[in-house]
mmCIF file of C-alpha atoms in Angstrom:
data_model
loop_
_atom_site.group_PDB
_atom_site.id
_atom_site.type_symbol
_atom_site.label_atom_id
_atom_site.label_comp_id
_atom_site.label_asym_id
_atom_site.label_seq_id
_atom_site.Cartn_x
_atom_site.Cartn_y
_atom_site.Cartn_z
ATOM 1 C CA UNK A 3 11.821 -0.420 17.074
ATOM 2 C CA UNK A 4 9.458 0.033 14.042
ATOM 3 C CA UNK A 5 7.469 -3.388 14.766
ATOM 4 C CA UNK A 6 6.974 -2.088 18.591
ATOM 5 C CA UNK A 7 5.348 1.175 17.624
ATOM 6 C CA UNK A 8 3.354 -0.252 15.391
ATOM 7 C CA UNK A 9 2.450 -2.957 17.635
ATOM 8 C CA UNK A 10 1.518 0.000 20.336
ATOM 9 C CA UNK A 11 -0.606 1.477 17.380
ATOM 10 C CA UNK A 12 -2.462 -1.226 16.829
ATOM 11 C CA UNK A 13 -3.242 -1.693 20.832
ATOM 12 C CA UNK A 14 -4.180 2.077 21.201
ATOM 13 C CA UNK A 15 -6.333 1.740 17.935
ATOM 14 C CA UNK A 16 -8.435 -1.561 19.750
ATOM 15 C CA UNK A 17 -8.763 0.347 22.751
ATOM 16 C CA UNK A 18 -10.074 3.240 20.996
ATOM 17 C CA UNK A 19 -12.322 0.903 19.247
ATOM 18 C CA UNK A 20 -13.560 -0.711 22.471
ATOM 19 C CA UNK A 21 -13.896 3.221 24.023
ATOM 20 C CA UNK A 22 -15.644 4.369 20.791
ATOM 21 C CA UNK A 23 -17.994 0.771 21.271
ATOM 22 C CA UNK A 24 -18.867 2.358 25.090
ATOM 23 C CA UNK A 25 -19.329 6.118 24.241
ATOM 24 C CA UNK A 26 -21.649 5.385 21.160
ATOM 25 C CA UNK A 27 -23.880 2.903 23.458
ATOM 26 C CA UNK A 28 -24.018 5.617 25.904
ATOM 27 C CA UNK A 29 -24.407 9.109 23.859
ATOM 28 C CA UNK A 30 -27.234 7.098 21.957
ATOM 29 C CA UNK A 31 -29.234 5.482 25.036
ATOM 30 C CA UNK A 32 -28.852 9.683 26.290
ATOM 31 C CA UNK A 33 -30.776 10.337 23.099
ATOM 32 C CA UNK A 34 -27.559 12.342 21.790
ATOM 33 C CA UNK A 35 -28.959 13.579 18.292
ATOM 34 C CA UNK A 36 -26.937 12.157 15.451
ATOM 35 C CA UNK A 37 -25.053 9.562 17.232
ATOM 36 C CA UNK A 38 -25.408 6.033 16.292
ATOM 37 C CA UNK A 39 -24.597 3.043 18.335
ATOM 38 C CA UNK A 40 -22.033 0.191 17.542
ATOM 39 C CA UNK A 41 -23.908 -2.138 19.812
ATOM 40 C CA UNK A 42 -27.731 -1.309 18.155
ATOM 41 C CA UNK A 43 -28.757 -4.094 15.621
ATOM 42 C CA UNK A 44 -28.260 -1.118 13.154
ATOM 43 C CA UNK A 45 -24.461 -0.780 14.010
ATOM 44 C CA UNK A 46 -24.129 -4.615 14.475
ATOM 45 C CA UNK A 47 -25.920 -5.121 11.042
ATOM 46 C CA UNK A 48 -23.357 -2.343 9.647
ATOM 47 C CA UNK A 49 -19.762 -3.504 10.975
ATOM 48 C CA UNK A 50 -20.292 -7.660 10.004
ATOM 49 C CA UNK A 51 -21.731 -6.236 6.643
ATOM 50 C CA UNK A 52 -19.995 -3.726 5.791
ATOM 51 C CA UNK A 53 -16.489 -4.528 7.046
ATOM 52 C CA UNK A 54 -14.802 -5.810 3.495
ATOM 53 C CA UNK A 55 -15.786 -2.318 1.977
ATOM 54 C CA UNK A 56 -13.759 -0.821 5.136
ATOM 55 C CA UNK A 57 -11.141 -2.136 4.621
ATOM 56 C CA UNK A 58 -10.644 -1.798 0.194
ATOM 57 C CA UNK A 59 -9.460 1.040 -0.557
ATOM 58 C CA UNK A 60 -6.831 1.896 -2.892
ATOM 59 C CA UNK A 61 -4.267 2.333 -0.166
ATOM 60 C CA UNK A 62 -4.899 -1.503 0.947
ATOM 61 C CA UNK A 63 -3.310 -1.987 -2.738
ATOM 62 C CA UNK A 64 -0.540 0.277 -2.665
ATOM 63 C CA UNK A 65 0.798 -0.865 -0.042
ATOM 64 C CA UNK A 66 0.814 -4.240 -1.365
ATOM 65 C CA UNK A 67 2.334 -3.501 -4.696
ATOM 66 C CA UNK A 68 4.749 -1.348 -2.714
ATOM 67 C CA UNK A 69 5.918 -4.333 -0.291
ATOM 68 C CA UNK A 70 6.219 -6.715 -3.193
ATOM 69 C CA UNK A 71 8.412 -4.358 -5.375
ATOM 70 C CA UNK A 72 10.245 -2.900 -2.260
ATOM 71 C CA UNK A 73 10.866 -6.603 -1.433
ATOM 72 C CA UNK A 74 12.420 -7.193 -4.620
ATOM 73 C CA UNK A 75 14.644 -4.580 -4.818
ATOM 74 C CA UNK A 76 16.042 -5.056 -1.451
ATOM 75 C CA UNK A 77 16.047 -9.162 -2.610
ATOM 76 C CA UNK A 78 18.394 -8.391 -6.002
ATOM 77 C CA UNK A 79 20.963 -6.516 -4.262
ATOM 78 C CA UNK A 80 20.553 -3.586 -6.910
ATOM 79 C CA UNK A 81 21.001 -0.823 -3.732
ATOM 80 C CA UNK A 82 24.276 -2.700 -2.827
ATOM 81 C CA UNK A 83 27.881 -0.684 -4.013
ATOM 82 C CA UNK A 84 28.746 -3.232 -7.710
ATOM 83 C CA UNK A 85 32.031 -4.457 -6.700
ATOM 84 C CA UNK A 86 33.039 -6.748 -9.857
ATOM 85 C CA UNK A 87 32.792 -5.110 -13.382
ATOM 86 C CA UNK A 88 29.953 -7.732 -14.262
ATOM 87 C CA UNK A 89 27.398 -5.846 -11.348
ATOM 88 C CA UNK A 90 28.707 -2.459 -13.156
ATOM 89 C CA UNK A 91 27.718 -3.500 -16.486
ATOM 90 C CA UNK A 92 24.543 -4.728 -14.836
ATOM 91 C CA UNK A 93 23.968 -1.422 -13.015
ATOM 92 C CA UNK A 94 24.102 0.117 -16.214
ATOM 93 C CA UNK A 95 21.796 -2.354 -18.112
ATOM 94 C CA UNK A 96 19.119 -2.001 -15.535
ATOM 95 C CA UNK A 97 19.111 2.041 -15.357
ATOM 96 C CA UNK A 98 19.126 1.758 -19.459
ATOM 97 C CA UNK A 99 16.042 -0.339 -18.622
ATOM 98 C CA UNK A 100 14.735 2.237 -15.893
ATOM 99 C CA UNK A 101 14.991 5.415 -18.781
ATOM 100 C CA UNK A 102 13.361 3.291 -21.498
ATOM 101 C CA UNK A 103 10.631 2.437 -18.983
ATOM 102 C CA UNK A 104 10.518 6.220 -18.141
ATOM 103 C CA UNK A 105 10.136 7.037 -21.908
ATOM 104 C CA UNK A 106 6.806 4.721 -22.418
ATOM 105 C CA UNK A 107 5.474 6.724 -19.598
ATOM 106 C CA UNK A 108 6.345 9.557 -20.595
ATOM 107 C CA UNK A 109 4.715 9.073 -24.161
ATOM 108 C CA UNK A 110 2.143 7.693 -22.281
ATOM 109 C CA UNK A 111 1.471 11.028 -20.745
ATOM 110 C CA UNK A 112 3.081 13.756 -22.056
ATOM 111 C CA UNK A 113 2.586 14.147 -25.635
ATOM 112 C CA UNK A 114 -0.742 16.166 -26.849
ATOM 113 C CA UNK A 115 -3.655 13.361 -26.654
ATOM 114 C CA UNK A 116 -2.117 10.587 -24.842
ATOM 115 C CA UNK A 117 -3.504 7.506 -23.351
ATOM 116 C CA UNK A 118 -3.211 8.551 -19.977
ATOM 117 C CA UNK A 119 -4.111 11.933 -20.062
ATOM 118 C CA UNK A 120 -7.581 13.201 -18.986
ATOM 119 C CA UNK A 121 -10.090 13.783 -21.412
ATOM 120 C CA UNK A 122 -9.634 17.582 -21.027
ATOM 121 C CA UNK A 123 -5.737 16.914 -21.428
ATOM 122 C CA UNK A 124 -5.062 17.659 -17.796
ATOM 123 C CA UNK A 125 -2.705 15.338 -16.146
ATOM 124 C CA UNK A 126 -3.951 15.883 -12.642
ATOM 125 C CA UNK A 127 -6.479 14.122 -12.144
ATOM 126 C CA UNK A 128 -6.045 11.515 -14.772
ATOM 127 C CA UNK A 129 -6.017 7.739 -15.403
ATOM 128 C CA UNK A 130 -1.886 8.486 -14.823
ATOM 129 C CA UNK A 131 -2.607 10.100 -11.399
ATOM 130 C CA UNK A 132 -4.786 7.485 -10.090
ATOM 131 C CA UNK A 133 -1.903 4.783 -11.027
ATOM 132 C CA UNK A 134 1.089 6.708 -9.815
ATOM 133 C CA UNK A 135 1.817 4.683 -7.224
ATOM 134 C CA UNK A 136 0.821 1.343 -9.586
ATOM 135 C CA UNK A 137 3.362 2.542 -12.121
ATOM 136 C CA UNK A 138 6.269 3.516 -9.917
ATOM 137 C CA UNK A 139 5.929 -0.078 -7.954
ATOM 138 C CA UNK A 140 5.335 -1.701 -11.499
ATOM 139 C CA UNK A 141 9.070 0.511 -12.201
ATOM 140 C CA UNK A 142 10.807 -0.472 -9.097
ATOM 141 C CA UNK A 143 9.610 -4.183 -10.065
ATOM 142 C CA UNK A 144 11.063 -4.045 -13.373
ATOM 143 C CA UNK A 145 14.175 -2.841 -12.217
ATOM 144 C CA UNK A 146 14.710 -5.445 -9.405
ATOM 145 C CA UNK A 147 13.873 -8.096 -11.454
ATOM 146 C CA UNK A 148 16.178 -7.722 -14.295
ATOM 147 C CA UNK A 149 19.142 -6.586 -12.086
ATOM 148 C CA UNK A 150 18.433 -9.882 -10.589
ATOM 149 C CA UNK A 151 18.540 -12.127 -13.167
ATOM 150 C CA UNK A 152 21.521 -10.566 -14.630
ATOM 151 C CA UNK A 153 23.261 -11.024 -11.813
ATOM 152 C CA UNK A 154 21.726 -14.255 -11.298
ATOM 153 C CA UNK A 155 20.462 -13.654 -8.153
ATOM 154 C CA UNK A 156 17.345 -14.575 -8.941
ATOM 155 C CA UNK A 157 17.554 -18.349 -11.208
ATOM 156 C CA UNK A 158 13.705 -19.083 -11.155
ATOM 157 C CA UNK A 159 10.356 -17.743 -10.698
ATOM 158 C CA UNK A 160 9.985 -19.376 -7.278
ATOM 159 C CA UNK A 161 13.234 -17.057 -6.078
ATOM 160 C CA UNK A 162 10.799 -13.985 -7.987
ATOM 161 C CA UNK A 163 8.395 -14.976 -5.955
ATOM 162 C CA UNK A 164 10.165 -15.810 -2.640
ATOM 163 C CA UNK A 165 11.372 -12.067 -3.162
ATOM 164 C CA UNK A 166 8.030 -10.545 -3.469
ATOM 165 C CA UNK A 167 6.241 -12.259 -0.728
ATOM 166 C CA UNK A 168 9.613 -11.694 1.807
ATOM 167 C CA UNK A 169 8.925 -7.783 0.699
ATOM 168 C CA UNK A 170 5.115 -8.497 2.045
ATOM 169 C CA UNK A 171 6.248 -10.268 5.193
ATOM 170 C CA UNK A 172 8.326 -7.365 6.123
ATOM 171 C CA UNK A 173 5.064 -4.994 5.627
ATOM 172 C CA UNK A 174 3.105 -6.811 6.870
ATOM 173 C CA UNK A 175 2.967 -4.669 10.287
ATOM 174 C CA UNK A 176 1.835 -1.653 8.337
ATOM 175 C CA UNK A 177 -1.078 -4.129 6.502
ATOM 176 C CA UNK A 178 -2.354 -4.601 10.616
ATOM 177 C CA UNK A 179 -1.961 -0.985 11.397
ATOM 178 C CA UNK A 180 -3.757 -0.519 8.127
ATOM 179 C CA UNK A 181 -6.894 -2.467 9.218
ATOM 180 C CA UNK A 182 -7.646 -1.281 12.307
ATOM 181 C CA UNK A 183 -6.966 2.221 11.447
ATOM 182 C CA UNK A 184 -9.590 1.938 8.865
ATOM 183 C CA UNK A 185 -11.765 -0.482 10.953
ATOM 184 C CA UNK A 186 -11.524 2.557 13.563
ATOM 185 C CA UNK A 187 -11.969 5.255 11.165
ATOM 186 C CA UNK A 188 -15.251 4.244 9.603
ATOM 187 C CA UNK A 189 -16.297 3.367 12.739
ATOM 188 C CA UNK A 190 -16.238 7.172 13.754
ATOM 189 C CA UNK A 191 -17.837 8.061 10.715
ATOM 190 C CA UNK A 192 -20.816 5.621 11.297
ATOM 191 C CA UNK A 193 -21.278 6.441 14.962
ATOM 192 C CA UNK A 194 -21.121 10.245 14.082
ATOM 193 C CA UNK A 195 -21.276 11.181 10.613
#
């Protein structure tokens, strides 16, 4: 169900793309002040140049570390009910893990003059704001991965990173939607911004 809608997202956003190609060749051959064309040398020069720096962004790597940790939780069987005393000692090893990880972060961020603090000692904005998302995959991550190899689930660094990429395969929809939505997106700002 989620893989369809996407998939329709992604067609409506290339049609959009193609209507937004059409409108901008037409508002700018009208003489439409502002309005650039995608089909000028200017707006051909601009999308084959410019289209890496479209596309980065630190969502692009969010959703990446998100996938890979996301695929390695689901991969260790941490969210799954412990049903032998061995995956409850586990459970308990890896949230003892979880609140020491908490702990460096907080010292990282809450006591006067930390690290990760901004200059002015303001958390928001911050080094620690900008790598929220960074952290919490980097978290999630930690977690997975010793809960796995306690449980020895995971045996090797190949099944670590069998786990990871499986967590990118199943994302890997939302990294399509993600391109052309940005593709799309800076195209509107170029043709009328």
């Amino acid at each position: 169900m989620k893989s369809k809608l996407i998939a329709y997202s992604i067609a409506a956003l290339v049609v959009a793309e193609l209507m937004l190609i059409l409108v901008s060749w037409f508002l700018s051959s009208l003489m439409v002040e502002g309005v650039r064309s995608l089909l000028s040398s200017e707006g051909i020069r601009w999308f084959f140049g410019q289209f890496t720096e479209m596309i980065l962004s630190p969502v692009l790597v969010w959703i990446l570390l998100l996938s890979m940790s996301l695929g390695t939780l689901h991969k260790s069987g941490f969210l799954s009910r412990p049903s032998t005393y061995r995956e409850r000692m586990n459970h308990r090893l890896t949230l003892l893990v979880l609140i020491v990880y908490c702990g460096v972060i907080l010292l990282l961020t809450v006591v006067p003059h930390a690290i990760l603090l901004s200059p002015t000692g303001a958390l928001f904005p911050s080094p620690f704001s900008r790598a929220l998302v960074p952290i919490i995959a980097l978290g999630v991550l930690l977690v997975s991965i010793v809960y796995g190899l306690s449980v020895r689930v995971f045996t090797s660094v190949v099944d670590l990173c069998h786990a990871m990429s499986e967590g990118i395969a199943w994302w890997s929809p939302v990294l399509l939607f993600y391109v052309f939505f940005m593709q799309f997106y800076e195209s509107v700002k170029f043709v009328f911004f």
